[in-house]
Amino acid sequence: MRTGTRDLRPSESAEPGNRVNRQFPARWSTLGVVALVSIAATVLLFTTVNPRTPLTGLFMGGVDLDVYRDGARRAVSNLPLYTEPVIHDLLYTYTPFSTLMFVPFGFLPGGADKYIWMGFNVVLLVAIIALCWRMLGYRIDRTIVAVSILLAAASVFFEPVRSTLYFGQINLVLMALVLWDVSRSEQSRLKGIGVGIAAGIKLTPAYFVLYYLALRQWRAAAVATMTIAATVGVSWAVLPKDSWQYWSETFFDSTRIADEGHAANQSLRGALTRIIGGPAPTWLWLLLAVVVVAASMWVAARLHRSGEKLLAVTVAGFTAVVVSPFSWSHHWVWFVPLLVWCVHRALTNAWWWLGVVSLFGVAGSWAYQFPGRLVVGFYLFPGTWVPWNVVVNLYLWVYLAVLAVAAVVAIRSTRDDSQNLALAQAVQAPVVGIVVPVPTPTGEIPA
């Protein structure tokens, strides 16, 4: 009797990059480190800058929230949105669709609105971190919720997160939409809607359409594109004059935001402007942007295929901010999923705790007292210890370091997965041509 070919398929848990139902180790040592990081960051948050300090204190902001509310009020009142300043003598720079999304802000009570919005964003930050753990394959239980709360408290000390809360910004909302979208199954018909809505509110998340294309997730890219088109169509039907003004003129005018060389413009174009000492040639910026996009997409695609989905989307999020013509420092909220990924790594390799500390070291909301004014964020520090171009372009250097580390992880993960797959195929290879002697009913073995 010859043996047949046995159908040996690897289980889901054996597939490269697939990790399901992980459980956060409830060791007191690990939880203690997370708690220590959270306590230290929270203490620093409230001691480096008094939250009631005029102009810079955490509880003394809300300017951008005022702009959102005023933009929505103008849309409802049929007042011009882009041809004249809004509240605080600022120019409205978001899409017409954003004003429709901001209409509910008008129902927030005056005076308490910024605190309500800040509280909502803190709760959302906890949900974002829990979602990051879910993307890493962890089961959402009480331990994960507790760790997410601790890391959310710690994350507020990140300068981009603190600035988002201080200004009343929507960066965490946009990142939550993107993370929710990319975390969905590739078979989900809803995949792409989150990216589309986020891009409809603010253009930068449209970069994730390119991310889906790089991953060959055609349906998600198509759904995202159609959702973006729908946001444009809806806002054009409701606000035709403002839509025409925005898409025919305002969209092309990046100077409405601020000077490209502004220290808080932590984008590639901003860095080039500061290094050159004047406006960067468009061809140079575009050339370098194409190189950055190509390199980051190669890294992100390899990370995604090897199961490092959270790190892949984090790299894409950082890259979207880098190649955008103008990116305020508070757009860099992608430090939050990077923090979760580093803590995840530290659970099996204690050296990664140095990565966690390094993140807070470079991206923390450290303050410096100039004569007559207080600034928050290393990128605004004087170039005393290191050259000014290193300090003022800090987030760009951090991005290059993150991209380099991600590339190493991608290459190693791909190599390890290839070795595991080859081993699995060798074990599962069918044995053909071996004759197995079978005893006869009388117990004799035939020759």
Coordinates of C-alpha atoms in Angstrom, one line a residue, residues 86-331:
V86 CA -12.5 84.5 10.5
I87 CA -12.2 84.8 14.3
H88 CA -8.9 85.8 15.8
D89 CA -8.1 87.5 12.5
L90 CA -7.1 84.1 11.1
L91 CA -7.7 82.6 7.6
Y92 CA -9.7 79.5 7.2
T93 CA -7.6 76.8 5.5
Y94 CA -9.7 73.6 5.7
T95 CA -12.0 72.2 3.0
P96 CA -15.6 73.3 2.6
F97 CA -16.6 69.8 3.7
S98 CA -14.9 70.4 7.1
T99 CA -17.3 73.1 7.9
L100 CA -20.2 70.7 7.6
M101 CA -18.4 68.3 10.0
F102 CA -17.8 71.2 12.5
V103 CA -21.4 72.3 12.7
P104 CA -21.9 70.2 16.0
F105 CA -19.2 72.3 17.6
G106 CA -21.6 75.2 17.6
F107 CA -23.7 73.4 20.2
L108 CA -20.9 73.2 22.7
P109 CA -21.4 75.7 25.6
G110 CA -19.2 78.8 25.4
G111 CA -16.4 78.9 27.9
A112 CA -16.5 75.1 28.6
D113 CA -16.3 74.1 24.9
K114 CA -12.5 73.8 24.9
Y115 CA -12.5 71.6 28.0
I116 CA -15.2 69.4 26.6
W117 CA -13.3 69.0 23.4
M118 CA -10.1 68.4 25.2
G119 CA -11.7 65.7 27.4
F120 CA -13.2 64.0 24.3
N121 CA -9.7 64.0 22.7
V122 CA -8.2 62.4 25.8
V123 CA -10.8 59.6 25.7
L124 CA -10.2 59.2 22.0
L125 CA -6.5 58.9 22.7
V126 CA -7.2 56.0 25.0
A127 CA -9.3 54.4 22.2
I128 CA -6.5 55.0 19.6
I129 CA -3.9 53.3 21.8
A130 CA -6.3 50.3 22.4
L131 CA -6.8 50.1 18.7
C132 CA -3.1 50.0 18.2
W133 CA -2.8 47.1 20.6
R134 CA -5.6 45.4 18.7
M135 CA -3.7 45.9 15.4
L136 CA -0.8 44.1 17.1
G137 CA -3.0 41.2 17.8
Y138 CA -3.7 41.7 21.5
R139 CA -7.0 40.8 23.1
I140 CA -8.8 43.8 24.5
D141 CA -9.1 43.0 28.2
R142 CA -8.9 44.9 31.4
T143 CA -5.1 44.9 31.4
I144 CA -5.0 46.4 27.9
V145 CA -7.5 49.0 28.8
A146 CA -5.5 49.9 31.9
V147 CA -2.2 50.1 29.9
S148 CA -3.9 52.2 27.2
I149 CA -5.1 54.7 29.9
L150 CA -1.5 54.9 31.3
L151 CA 0.0 55.3 27.9
A152 CA -2.6 57.9 26.9
A153 CA -1.7 60.0 30.0
A154 CA 2.0 59.6 29.1
S155 CA 1.4 60.5 25.4
V156 CA 0.0 63.9 26.4
F157 CA 3.5 65.0 27.2
F158 CA 4.4 64.5 23.5
E159 CA 4.7 68.0 22.0
P160 CA 2.4 67.1 19.0
V161 CA -0.3 65.7 21.3
R162 CA 0.0 68.5 23.8
S163 CA -0.2 71.1 21.1
T164 CA -3.2 69.3 19.5
L165 CA -5.0 69.5 22.9
Y166 CA -3.8 73.1 23.5
F167 CA -5.0 74.5 20.2
G168 CA -8.2 72.3 20.1
Q169 CA -7.0 70.6 17.0
I170 CA -8.5 67.6 15.2
N171 CA -5.3 65.6 14.5
L172 CA -6.3 62.8 16.8
V173 CA -9.7 62.5 15.2
L174 CA -8.1 62.2 11.7
M175 CA -5.5 59.7 12.9
A176 CA -8.3 57.6 14.6
L177 CA -10.2 57.5 11.3
V178 CA -7.2 56.4 9.4
L179 CA -6.2 53.7 12.0
W180 CA -9.8 52.4 12.2
D181 CA -9.8 52.2 8.4
V182 CA -6.5 50.4 7.9
S183 CA -7.2 48.0 10.8
R184 CA -10.3 46.6 9.0
S185 CA -10.2 43.4 7.1
E186 CA -9.3 43.6 3.4
Q187 CA -12.6 42.0 2.7
S188 CA -14.6 44.7 4.5
R189 CA -16.7 46.8 2.1
L190 CA -16.3 49.7 4.5
K191 CA -12.5 49.8 4.2
G192 CA -11.5 53.1 2.7
I193 CA -14.4 55.2 4.1
G194 CA -12.4 56.3 7.1
V195 CA -9.5 57.5 5.0
G196 CA -11.9 59.2 2.6
I197 CA -13.7 61.1 5.3
A198 CA -10.5 62.1 7.0
A199 CA -9.2 63.4 3.6
G200 CA -12.4 65.2 3.0
I201 CA -11.9 67.2 6.2
K202 CA -8.2 67.8 5.7
L203 CA -6.3 66.9 2.6
T204 CA -3.2 65.2 4.1
P205 CA -4.9 61.8 4.9
A206 CA -5.5 61.4 1.1
Y207 CA -1.9 60.1 1.1
F208 CA -3.3 56.8 2.4
V209 CA -5.0 56.2 -0.9
L210 CA -1.4 55.8 -2.3
Y211 CA -0.7 53.6 0.7
Y212 CA -3.5 51.3 -0.2
L213 CA -2.3 51.2 -3.8
A214 CA 1.2 50.2 -2.6
L215 CA -0.4 47.3 -0.7
R216 CA -2.4 46.4 -3.7
Q217 CA -5.6 46.8 -1.8
W218 CA -7.5 48.1 -4.9
R219 CA -11.0 48.1 -3.5
A220 CA -9.9 50.1 -0.4
A221 CA -8.2 52.6 -2.6
A222 CA -11.2 52.9 -4.8
V223 CA -13.6 53.3 -1.9
A224 CA -11.4 55.9 -0.3
T225 CA -11.2 57.8 -3.6
M226 CA -15.0 57.7 -4.1
T227 CA -15.5 58.8 -0.5
I228 CA -13.3 61.8 -1.1
A229 CA -15.2 62.6 -4.3
A230 CA -18.4 62.3 -2.4
T231 CA -17.3 64.8 0.3
V232 CA -16.4 67.3 -2.5
G233 CA -19.7 66.7 -4.2
V234 CA -21.8 67.1 -1.0
S235 CA -20.0 70.3 0.0
W236 CA -20.2 71.7 -3.5
A237 CA -24.0 71.1 -3.4
V238 CA -24.4 72.8 0.0
L239 CA -21.7 75.5 -0.4
P240 CA -21.2 76.1 -4.1
K241 CA -19.5 79.5 -3.8
D242 CA -17.1 78.6 -1.1
S243 CA -16.3 75.3 -2.9
W244 CA -15.5 77.1 -6.1
Q245 CA -13.3 79.6 -4.2
Y246 CA -11.5 76.8 -2.4
W247 CA -10.8 74.4 -5.3
S248 CA -10.0 77.1 -7.9
E249 CA -7.8 79.3 -5.7
T250 CA -7.4 78.7 -2.0
F251 CA -6.3 75.1 -2.5
F252 CA -3.2 76.3 -4.4
D253 CA -2.2 79.0 -1.9
S254 CA 0.0 77.4 0.8
T255 CA 1.0 80.9 2.0
R256 CA -2.4 81.3 3.6
I257 CA -1.2 79.1 6.4
A258 CA 2.1 80.7 7.3
D259 CA 5.6 81.4 5.9
E260 CA 7.1 78.1 4.6
G261 CA 10.2 78.7 6.7
H262 CA 8.3 79.0 9.9
A263 CA 10.0 76.9 12.6
A264 CA 6.8 75.0 13.4
N265 CA 6.6 73.9 9.7
Q266 CA 8.1 70.4 10.3
S267 CA 7.8 69.3 6.7
L268 CA 10.4 68.5 4.1
R269 CA 9.6 71.8 2.3
G270 CA 9.9 73.7 5.5
A271 CA 13.3 72.1 6.2
L272 CA 14.6 72.9 2.7
T273 CA 13.5 76.5 3.0
R274 CA 15.3 76.9 6.3
I275 CA 18.5 75.2 5.2
I276 CA 18.7 77.1 1.9
G277 CA 17.8 80.4 3.6
G278 CA 15.0 81.2 1.1
P279 CA 12.1 79.6 -0.8
A280 CA 13.0 76.1 -1.9
P281 CA 12.8 75.4 -5.6
T282 CA 9.7 73.5 -6.4
W283 CA 11.5 70.9 -8.5
L284 CA 14.0 70.1 -5.7
W285 CA 11.2 69.7 -3.2
L286 CA 9.2 67.5 -5.5
L287 CA 12.2 65.4 -6.4
L288 CA 13.1 64.7 -2.8
A289 CA 9.4 64.1 -2.0
V290 CA 9.2 61.4 -4.7
V291 CA 12.4 59.8 -3.3
V292 CA 11.0 59.9 0.3
V293 CA 7.6 58.5 -0.8
A294 CA 9.2 55.7 -2.9
A295 CA 11.5 54.6 0.0
S296 CA 8.8 54.8 2.6
M297 CA 6.3 52.9 0.5
W298 CA 8.9 50.1 -0.1
V299 CA 9.4 49.9 3.7
A300 CA 5.7 50.1 4.5
A301 CA 4.8 47.4 2.0
R302 CA 7.4 45.0 3.3
L303 CA 6.4 45.7 6.9
H304 CA 2.7 45.0 6.0
R305 CA 3.5 41.7 4.3
S306 CA 5.6 40.5 7.2
G307 CA 2.8 41.3 9.7
E308 CA 4.1 44.6 11.1
K309 CA 0.9 46.4 10.1
L310 CA 1.0 49.0 12.9
L311 CA 4.6 50.0 12.1
A312 CA 3.7 50.1 8.4
V313 CA 0.8 52.5 8.8
T314 CA 2.9 54.6 11.3
V315 CA 5.7 55.0 8.7
A316 CA 3.0 56.0 6.2
G317 CA 1.5 58.5 8.6
F318 CA 4.9 60.1 9.3
T319 CA 5.6 60.3 5.6
A320 CA 2.3 62.0 4.8
V321 CA 3.3 64.7 7.2
V322 CA 6.8 65.0 5.8
V323 CA 5.8 65.4 2.2
S324 CA 2.9 67.7 2.9
P325 CA 3.8 71.3 1.8
F326 CA 3.1 72.6 5.3
S327 CA 2.9 70.5 8.4
W328 CA 2.6 72.1 11.8
S329 CA 4.4 70.3 14.6
H330 CA 1.1 69.2 16.1
H331 CA 0.4 67.1 12.9

